[in-house]
XYZ file of C-alpha atoms in Angstrom:
77
model
C -32.090 12.826 26.166
C -29.288 10.983 26.141
C -26.240 10.941 24.119
C -27.171 7.846 22.158
C -30.664 9.242 21.395
C -29.241 12.568 20.044
C -26.777 10.681 18.146
C -29.520 8.291 16.443
C -31.692 11.394 15.856
C -28.685 13.042 14.095
C -28.223 10.185 11.868
C -31.866 10.038 11.049
C -32.123 13.570 10.125
C -28.858 13.107 7.919
C -30.526 9.887 6.254
C -33.828 11.697 5.851
C -32.220 15.025 4.465
C -29.917 12.548 1.922
C -32.626 10.627 0.768
C -34.854 14.292 -0.052
C -31.778 15.552 -2.079
C -31.463 12.276 -3.989
C -34.999 12.388 -4.795
C -35.199 16.046 -5.766
C -31.850 16.084 -7.735
C -31.877 14.055 -10.717
C -28.862 11.552 -11.435
C -25.742 13.424 -12.947
C -27.667 16.799 -12.740
C -25.733 18.030 -9.380
C -24.438 21.477 -9.300
C -20.793 20.788 -10.395
C -21.500 17.713 -12.762
C -20.676 20.013 -15.922
C -17.182 20.519 -14.445
C -16.832 16.951 -13.645
C -17.772 16.411 -17.370
C -15.402 18.957 -18.415
C -12.773 17.808 -16.686
C -12.986 14.179 -17.946
C -13.288 15.458 -21.408
C -9.942 17.257 -20.906
C -8.307 14.329 -19.771
C -9.462 12.257 -23.022
C -8.610 14.814 -25.389
C -5.169 15.314 -23.870
C -4.180 11.895 -23.074
C -2.436 13.700 -19.718
C -3.270 14.880 -16.605
C -3.238 18.794 -16.523
C -0.253 20.771 -15.537
C -0.475 21.589 -11.929
C 1.043 24.853 -12.647
C -0.113 28.302 -14.534
C 1.575 29.542 -17.270
C 4.487 31.399 -17.149
C 3.100 34.491 -19.235
C 1.075 35.711 -16.117
C 2.279 37.968 -13.567
C 4.060 36.578 -10.570
C 1.021 37.741 -8.250
C -1.490 35.840 -10.631
C 0.741 32.526 -10.592
C 0.811 33.015 -6.714
C -2.737 33.251 -6.423
C -3.081 30.344 -8.857
C -0.703 28.163 -7.303
C -2.585 28.526 -4.032
C -5.480 27.384 -5.855
C -4.146 24.022 -7.323
C -1.727 23.199 -4.633
C -3.132 20.253 -2.546
C -3.804 20.974 1.237
C -0.991 19.154 3.078
C -2.180 17.956 6.455
C 0.898 17.787 9.150
C 0.160 15.791 12.056
């Protein structure tokens, strides 16, 4: 099998898998759709983006852990 045939086989398998997932899972019923809806609802209600840093009432350890979760990944080439 040549590299081109292997690449075409991989693309074919990915397309078939994507089509099966699209047929099995109804639209707007993915695993994290509720989280997307909740986030959009909070944006609408607050009329602002959420603060990127956690509340100051938590312990320094918890704030540091939460900071790691909300801090975007920075890629440095």
